[in-house]
Amino acid sequence: MAQNKVILIVDDDMELSDGLRAVLEKQGFRVIQARDGQLGKQMVYQHRPDLVILDMMMPRMGGYPVLEHFRDKPDAPPIIMITANEGSRHKAYAEYLGVVDYIRKPFAMERLLEAVHRGLAPKEAPPEEEQKDK
């Protein structure tokens, strides 16, 4: 599944971002990085990643404005939000905006990899409405 899949990591914590990149590349993903939400938004349009891992709190533009921007875009990539925030309202808002998963830092790498694979899994087509004979 990792073959040719591109993941964009948007996080201002260079140590975390570089660590995630190393793990994901070892899994066979191609990884690109952005240090803030504004650059992350631009990179989504430039590189069309298959999945985005997005930090909530960053300088210039945090994760929520990015989520709000892509919420109604039909070609938006799946997004996993990572955060050190403990608030349940933040999680509920992120889920409302359509995140694949909301993961609190610190997290086990297996937890993130499960979310990545779930986010990259093929989407099931909605069931077609049955045609009724009249």
Coordinates of N, CA, C and O in Angstrom, one line a residue:
M1 N 0.8 -1.2 0.0 CA 0.0 0.0 0.0 C 0.9 1.3 0.0 O 0.5 2.3 -0.6
A2 N 2.0 1.2 0.6 CA 2.9 2.4 0.7 C 3.5 2.8 -0.6 O 3.9 4.0 -0.8
Q3 N 3.5 1.9 -1.5 CA 4.2 2.1 -2.8 C 3.6 3.4 -3.5 O 2.4 3.5 -3.7
N4 N 4.4 4.4 -3.7 CA 4.1 5.6 -4.4 C 3.1 6.5 -3.6 O 2.6 7.5 -4.2
K5 N 2.8 6.2 -2.4 CA 1.9 7.1 -1.6 C 2.8 8.2 -1.0 O 3.8 8.0 -0.5
V6 N 2.2 9.5 -1.1 CA 2.9 10.6 -0.6 C 2.2 11.1 0.6 O 1.0 11.3 0.6
I7 N 2.9 11.4 1.7 CA 2.4 11.9 2.9 C 3.1 13.2 3.2 O 4.3 13.4 3.2
L8 N 2.2 14.2 3.5 CA 2.7 15.6 3.9 C 2.6 15.7 5.4 O 1.5 15.5 6.0
I9 N 3.7 16.0 6.0 CA 3.7 16.3 7.5 C 3.8 17.8 7.7 O 4.7 18.4 7.2
V10 N 2.8 18.3 8.4 CA 2.8 19.8 8.6 C 2.9 19.9 10.1 O 1.9 19.7 10.9
D11 N 4.1 20.3 10.6 CA 4.4 20.5 12.0 C 5.6 21.3 12.2 O 6.6 21.2 11.5
D12 N 5.5 22.3 13.1 CA 6.7 23.2 13.4 C 7.7 22.5 14.3 O 8.8 23.1 14.4
D13 N 7.4 21.4 14.9 CA 8.4 20.7 15.7 C 9.3 19.9 14.8 O 8.9 18.8 14.4
M14 N 10.5 20.4 14.5 CA 11.4 19.7 13.5 C 11.8 18.4 14.0 O 11.9 17.4 13.2
E15 N 12.0 18.2 15.3 CA 12.5 16.9 15.8 C 11.4 15.8 15.6 O 11.6 14.7 15.1
L16 N 10.2 16.2 15.9 CA 9.0 15.2 15.7 C 8.8 15.0 14.2 O 8.7 13.8 13.8
S17 N 8.8 16.0 13.4 CA 8.5 15.9 12.0 C 9.6 15.0 11.3 O 9.2 14.1 10.5
D18 N 10.8 15.3 11.7 CA 11.9 14.4 11.1 C 11.8 13.0 11.5 O 12.1 12.1 10.8
G19 N 11.4 12.8 12.8 CA 11.3 11.4 13.3 C 10.1 10.7 12.6 O 10.3 9.5 12.2
L20 N 9.0 11.4 12.4 CA 7.9 10.8 11.7 C 8.3 10.5 10.2 O 7.9 9.4 9.7
R21 N 9.0 11.4 9.6 CA 9.5 11.2 8.3 C 10.3 9.9 8.2 O 10.1 9.1 7.3
A22 N 11.3 9.7 9.1 CA 12.1 8.6 9.0 C 11.3 7.3 9.2 O 11.5 6.3 8.4
V23 N 10.4 7.2 10.1 CA 9.5 6.0 10.3 C 8.7 5.8 9.0 O 8.6 4.6 8.6
L24 N 8.1 6.8 8.5 CA 7.2 6.6 7.3 C 8.0 6.2 6.1 O 7.5 5.4 5.3
E25 N 9.1 6.8 5.9 CA 10.0 6.4 4.8 C 10.4 5.0 4.9 O 10.5 4.3 3.9
K26 N 10.7 4.5 6.1 CA 11.1 3.1 6.3 C 9.9 2.2 6.0 O 10.1 1.1 5.6
Q27 N 8.7 2.7 6.1 CA 7.5 1.9 5.7 C 7.2 2.0 4.2 O 6.3 1.4 3.7
G28 N 8.0 2.8 3.5 CA 7.9 2.8 2.0 C 7.1 4.0 1.5 O 6.9 4.1 0.3
F29 N 6.8 5.0 2.3 CA 6.1 6.2 1.9 C 7.1 7.2 1.4 O 8.2 7.3 1.9
R30 N 6.6 8.1 0.5 CA 7.4 9.3 0.2 C 6.8 10.4 1.0 O 5.6 10.6 1.1
V31 N 7.7 11.1 1.7 CA 7.3 12.1 2.7 C 7.8 13.5 2.3 O 9.0 13.7 2.0
I32 N 6.9 14.5 2.4 CA 7.3 15.9 2.3 C 6.9 16.6 3.5 O 6.0 16.1 4.3
Q33 N 7.5 17.8 3.8 CA 7.3 18.4 5.1 C 7.0 19.9 4.9 O 7.5 20.5 4.0
A34 N 6.2 20.4 5.8 CA 5.9 21.9 5.9 C 6.0 22.3 7.3 O 5.6 21.5 8.2
R35 N 6.5 23.5 7.6 CA 6.7 23.9 9.0 C 5.5 24.7 9.6 O 5.6 25.1 10.8
D36 N 4.5 25.0 8.8 CA 3.4 25.8 9.3 C 2.2 25.5 8.4 O 2.3 25.0 7.3
G37 N 1.0 25.9 8.9 CA -0.2 25.6 8.1 C -0.3 26.3 6.8 O -0.8 25.8 5.8
Q38 N 0.2 27.5 6.7 CA 0.1 28.3 5.5 C 0.9 27.6 4.4 O 0.5 27.4 3.3
L39 N 2.1 27.2 4.7 CA 3.0 26.4 3.7 C 2.3 25.1 3.5 O 2.4 24.6 2.3
G40 N 1.8 24.5 4.5 CA 1.1 23.2 4.3 C 0.0 23.2 3.3 O -0.1 22.3 2.4
K41 N -0.8 24.3 3.4 CA -1.9 24.5 2.4 C -1.4 24.6 1.0 O -1.9 23.9 0.1
Q42 N -0.3 25.4 0.8 CA 0.3 25.5 -0.5 C 0.8 24.2 -1.0 O 0.6 23.8 -2.2
M43 N 1.4 23.4 -0.1 CA 2.0 22.1 -0.6 C 0.9 21.1 -0.9 O 1.2 20.2 -1.8
V44 N -0.2 21.2 -0.3 CA -1.3 20.3 -0.7 C -1.7 20.5 -2.2 O -1.8 19.6 -3.0
Y45 N -1.8 21.8 -2.6 CA -2.1 22.1 -3.9 C -0.9 21.8 -4.9 O -1.2 21.4 -6.0
Q46 N 0.3 22.0 -4.5 CA 1.4 21.8 -5.3 C 1.7 20.3 -5.5 O 2.1 19.9 -6.6
H47 N 1.6 19.5 -4.5 CA 2.1 18.1 -4.5 C 1.0 17.1 -4.5 O 1.3 15.9 -4.7
R48 N -0.2 17.5 -4.2 CA -1.4 16.5 -4.1 C -1.0 15.3 -3.3 O -1.1 14.2 -3.8
P49 N -0.7 15.4 -2.0 CA -0.4 14.3 -1.2 C -1.6 13.3 -1.0 O -2.7 13.8 -1.1
D50 N -1.3 12.1 -0.7 CA -2.3 11.1 -0.5 C -2.9 11.2 0.9 O -4.0 10.8 1.2
L51 N -2.1 11.8 1.8 CA -2.5 11.9 3.2 C -1.7 13.1 3.8 O -0.6 13.3 3.4
V52 N -2.4 13.8 4.8 CA -1.7 14.9 5.5 C -1.7 14.5 7.0 O -2.8 14.1 7.5
I53 N -0.6 14.7 7.7 CA -0.5 14.6 9.1 C -0.3 16.1 9.6 O 0.7 16.7 9.2
L54 N -1.2 16.6 10.3 CA -1.3 18.0 10.6 C -1.3 18.3 12.1 O -2.1 17.8 12.8
D55 N -0.3 19.1 12.5 CA -0.3 19.6 13.9 C -1.4 20.6 14.1 O -1.7 21.4 13.2
M56 N -1.9 20.7 15.4 CA -2.9 21.7 15.6 C -2.4 23.1 15.9 O -2.9 24.1 15.3
M57 N -1.3 23.2 16.6 CA -0.8 24.5 17.0 C 0.5 24.8 16.4 O 1.5 24.1 16.7
M58 N 0.6 25.8 15.5 CA 1.8 26.2 14.8 C 1.8 27.7 14.6 O 0.7 28.3 14.6
P59 N 3.0 28.3 14.4 CA 3.0 29.7 14.1 C 2.4 29.9 12.7 O 2.3 29.0 11.9
R60 N 2.1 31.2 12.4 CA 1.6 31.7 11.1 C 0.2 31.1 10.9 O -0.7 31.9 10.7
M61 N 0.0 29.9 10.8 CA -1.4 29.3 10.7 C -1.4 27.9 11.3 O -0.6 27.0 10.9
G62 N -2.3 27.7 12.2 CA -2.4 26.4 12.9 C -3.2 25.4 12.1 O -3.6 25.7 10.9
G63 N -3.5 24.3 12.7 CA -4.2 23.2 11.9 C -5.7 23.5 11.7 O -6.2 23.0 10.6
Y64 N -6.4 24.1 12.6 CA -7.8 24.3 12.3 C -8.1 25.1 11.1 O -9.0 24.8 10.3
P65 N -7.4 26.3 10.8 CA -7.7 27.0 9.6 C -7.5 26.1 8.3 O -8.1 26.2 7.3
V66 N -6.5 25.2 8.4 CA -6.2 24.3 7.3 C -7.4 23.4 7.1 O -7.9 23.2 6.0
L67 N -7.8 22.8 8.2 CA -9.0 21.9 8.2 C -10.2 22.6 7.6 O -10.9 22.0 6.8
E68 N -10.4 23.8 8.1 CA -11.6 24.6 7.7 C -11.5 24.8 6.2 O -12.5 24.8 5.5
H69 N -10.3 25.1 5.7 CA -10.1 25.4 4.3 C -10.5 24.2 3.4 O -11.1 24.3 2.4
F70 N -10.0 23.0 3.8 CA -10.2 21.8 3.0 C -11.5 21.1 3.3 O -11.8 20.1 2.5
R71 N -12.3 21.5 4.2 CA -13.5 20.8 4.7 C -14.4 20.4 3.5 O -14.9 19.3 3.4
D72 N -14.7 21.4 2.7 CA -15.7 21.2 1.6 C -15.1 20.9 0.2 O -15.8 21.0 -0.8
K73 N -13.8 20.7 0.2 CA -13.2 20.5 -1.1 C -13.2 19.0 -1.4 O -12.7 18.2 -0.7
P74 N -13.9 18.7 -2.5 CA -14.0 17.2 -2.8 C -12.7 16.5 -3.1 O -12.7 15.3 -2.9
D75 N -11.7 17.2 -3.5 CA -10.4 16.5 -3.8 C -9.4 16.7 -2.6 O -8.2 16.4 -2.8
A76 N -9.9 17.0 -1.4 CA -9.0 17.2 -0.3 C -8.4 15.9 0.2 O -9.2 14.9 0.1
P77 N -7.2 15.8 0.6 CA -6.6 14.6 1.1 C -7.2 14.3 2.4 O -7.6 15.2 3.2
P78 N -7.1 13.0 2.8 CA -7.5 12.7 4.2 C -6.4 13.3 5.2 O -5.3 13.4 4.8
I79 N -6.9 13.8 6.3 CA -6.0 14.5 7.3 C -6.1 13.8 8.7 O -7.2 13.5 9.2
I80 N -4.9 13.6 9.2 CA -4.8 13.1 10.6 C -4.3 14.3 11.4 O -3.3 14.9 11.0
M81 N -5.0 14.7 12.5 CA -4.5 15.8 13.3 C -3.8 15.2 14.5 O -4.3 14.3 15.2
I82 N -2.6 15.8 14.8 CA -1.8 15.4 16.0 C -1.7 16.7 16.9 O -1.6 17.8 16.3
T83 N -1.8 16.5 18.2 CA -1.8 17.6 19.1 C -1.4 17.3 20.5 O -1.6 16.1 20.9
A84 N -0.9 18.2 21.2 CA -0.6 18.0 22.6 C -1.8 18.5 23.4 O -1.8 18.4 24.7
N85 N -2.8 19.0 22.8 CA -4.0 19.5 23.5 C -4.9 18.4 24.0 O -5.1 17.4 23.3
E86 N -5.4 18.6 25.2 CA -6.2 17.6 25.9 C -7.7 17.8 25.8 O -8.5 17.0 26.2
G87 N -8.1 19.0 25.2 CA -9.5 19.3 25.2 C -10.4 18.5 24.3 O -10.1 18.2 23.2
S88 N -11.5 18.0 24.9 CA -12.4 17.2 24.1 C -13.2 18.0 23.1 O -13.6 17.5 22.1
R89 N -13.4 19.3 23.4 CA -14.0 20.1 22.4 C -13.2 20.3 21.1 O -13.7 20.4 20.0
H90 N -11.9 20.3 21.3 CA -11.0 20.4 20.2 C -11.1 19.2 19.3 O -11.1 19.3 18.1
K91 N -11.1 18.0 20.0 CA -11.3 16.8 19.2 C -12.6 16.7 18.5 O -12.6 16.4 17.3
A92 N -13.6 17.1 19.2 CA -15.0 17.1 18.5 C -15.0 18.1 17.3 O -15.6 17.7 16.3
Y93 N -14.4 19.2 17.4 CA -14.3 20.2 16.3 C -13.5 19.6 15.1 O -13.9 19.7 14.0
A94 N -12.4 19.0 15.4 CA -11.6 18.4 14.4 C -12.3 17.3 13.7 O -12.3 17.1 12.4
E95 N -13.1 16.5 14.4 CA -13.9 15.4 13.8 C -15.0 16.0 13.0 O -15.3 15.5 11.9
Y96 N -15.6 17.0 13.5 CA -16.6 17.7 12.7 C -16.1 18.2 11.3 O -16.7 18.2 10.3
L97 N -14.8 18.7 11.4 CA -14.2 19.1 10.1 C -13.6 18.0 9.3 O -13.1 18.3 8.2
G98 N -13.8 16.8 9.7 CA -13.5 15.6 8.8 C -12.2 14.9 9.0 O -11.8 14.2 8.0
V99 N -11.5 15.1 10.1 CA -10.2 14.4 10.2 C -10.5 12.9 10.2 O -11.5 12.4 10.7
V100 N -9.5 12.2 9.7 CA -9.5 10.7 9.7 C -9.3 10.2 11.2 O -9.9 9.2 11.6
D101 N -8.4 10.9 11.9 CA -8.1 10.6 13.3 C -7.6 11.8 14.0 O -7.1 12.7 13.3
Y102 N -7.7 11.8 15.3 CA -7.2 12.9 16.1 C -6.3 12.2 17.2 O -6.8 11.4 18.0
I103 N -5.0 12.5 17.1 CA -4.1 11.7 18.0 C -3.4 12.7 18.9 O -2.8 13.7 18.5
R104 N -3.5 12.4 20.2 CA -2.8 13.2 21.2 C -1.4 12.8 21.4 O -1.0 11.7 21.5
K105 N -0.5 13.9 21.5 CA 0.9 13.7 21.7 C 1.1 13.5 23.2 O 0.4 14.1 24.0
P106 N 2.1 12.7 23.7 CA 2.9 11.8 22.9 C 2.0 10.6 22.5 O 1.1 10.2 23.2
F107 N 2.4 10.0 21.4 CA 1.6 8.8 20.9 C 2.6 7.7 20.5 O 3.8 7.9 20.2
A108 N 2.1 6.5 20.6 CA 2.9 5.3 20.1 C 2.9 5.4 18.6 O 1.9 5.7 17.9
M109 N 4.0 5.1 18.0 CA 4.2 5.1 16.6 C 3.2 4.1 15.9 O 2.7 4.4 14.8
E110 N 2.9 3.0 16.5 CA 2.0 2.1 16.0 C 0.6 2.7 15.8 O -0.1 2.4 14.9
R111 N 0.2 3.5 16.8 CA -1.1 4.2 16.8 C -1.2 5.1 15.5 O -2.2 5.2 14.8
L112 N -0.1 5.9 15.3 CA -0.1 6.7 14.1 C -0.1 5.9 12.8 O -0.8 6.2 11.9
L113 N 0.7 4.8 12.7 CA 0.7 4.0 11.5 C -0.6 3.4 11.2 O -1.1 3.3 10.1
E114 N -1.4 3.0 12.3 CA -2.7 2.5 12.1 C -3.6 3.5 11.4 O -4.4 3.3 10.5
A115 N -3.5 4.8 12.0 CA -4.3 5.9 11.4 C -3.9 6.2 10.0 O -4.8 6.4 9.1
V116 N -2.6 6.1 9.7 CA -2.1 6.3 8.3 C -2.7 5.3 7.4 O -3.3 5.6 6.3
H117 N -2.7 4.0 7.7 CA -3.2 3.0 6.9 C -4.7 3.1 6.7 O -5.2 2.9 5.6
R118 N -5.4 3.5 7.8 CA -6.9 3.7 7.7 C -7.2 4.8 6.8 O -8.1 4.8 5.9
G119 N -6.4 5.9 6.9 CA -6.6 7.1 6.0 C -6.3 6.8 4.6 O -6.9 7.5 3.7
L120 N -5.4 5.9 4.3 CA -5.1 5.6 2.9 C -5.9 4.5 2.3 O -5.8 4.2 1.1
A121 N -6.7 3.8 3.1 CA -7.5 2.7 2.7 C -8.5 3.2 1.6 O -9.0 4.3 1.7
P122 N -8.8 2.4 0.6 CA -9.8 2.8 -0.4 C -11.1 3.1 0.2 O -11.5 2.4 1.1
K123 N -11.7 4.2 -0.2 CA -13.1 4.5 0.3 C -14.1 3.6 -0.3 O -14.1 3.4 -1.5
E124 N -15.0 3.2 0.5 CA -16.1 2.4 0.0 C -17.1 3.3 -0.7 O -17.4 4.4 -0.3
A125 N -17.6 2.8 -1.9 CA -18.6 3.6 -2.6 C -19.9 3.5 -1.9 O -20.3 2.5 -1.3
P126 N -20.7 4.6 -1.8 CA -22.0 4.6 -1.2 C -22.9 3.6 -1.9 O -22.8 3.5 -3.1
P127 N -23.7 2.9 -1.1 CA -24.6 2.0 -1.8 C -25.6 2.7 -2.7 O -26.1 3.8 -2.4
E128 N -25.8 2.1 -3.8 CA -26.8 2.7 -4.8 C -28.2 2.4 -4.3 O -28.5 1.4 -3.7
E129 N -29.0 3.4 -4.5 CA -30.4 3.2 -4.1 C -31.1 2.2 -5.0 O -30.8 2.1 -6.2
E130 N -31.9 1.4 -4.4 CA -32.5 0.3 -5.2 C -33.6 0.9 -6.1 O -34.3 1.8 -5.7
Q131 N -33.6 0.4 -7.3 CA -34.6 0.9 -8.3 C -35.9 0.1 -8.0 O -35.9 -1.1 -8.0
K132 N -37.0 0.8 -7.9 CA -38.3 0.1 -7.6 C -39.1 0.1 -8.9 O -39.1 1.1 -9.6
D133 N -39.6 -1.0 -9.2 CA -40.5 -1.2 -10.4 C -41.8 -0.5 -10.1 O -42.4 -0.6 -9.0
K134 N -42.3 0.3 -11.0 CA -43.6 1.0 -10.8 C -44.7 0.3 -11.6 O -44.5 -0.2 -12.6

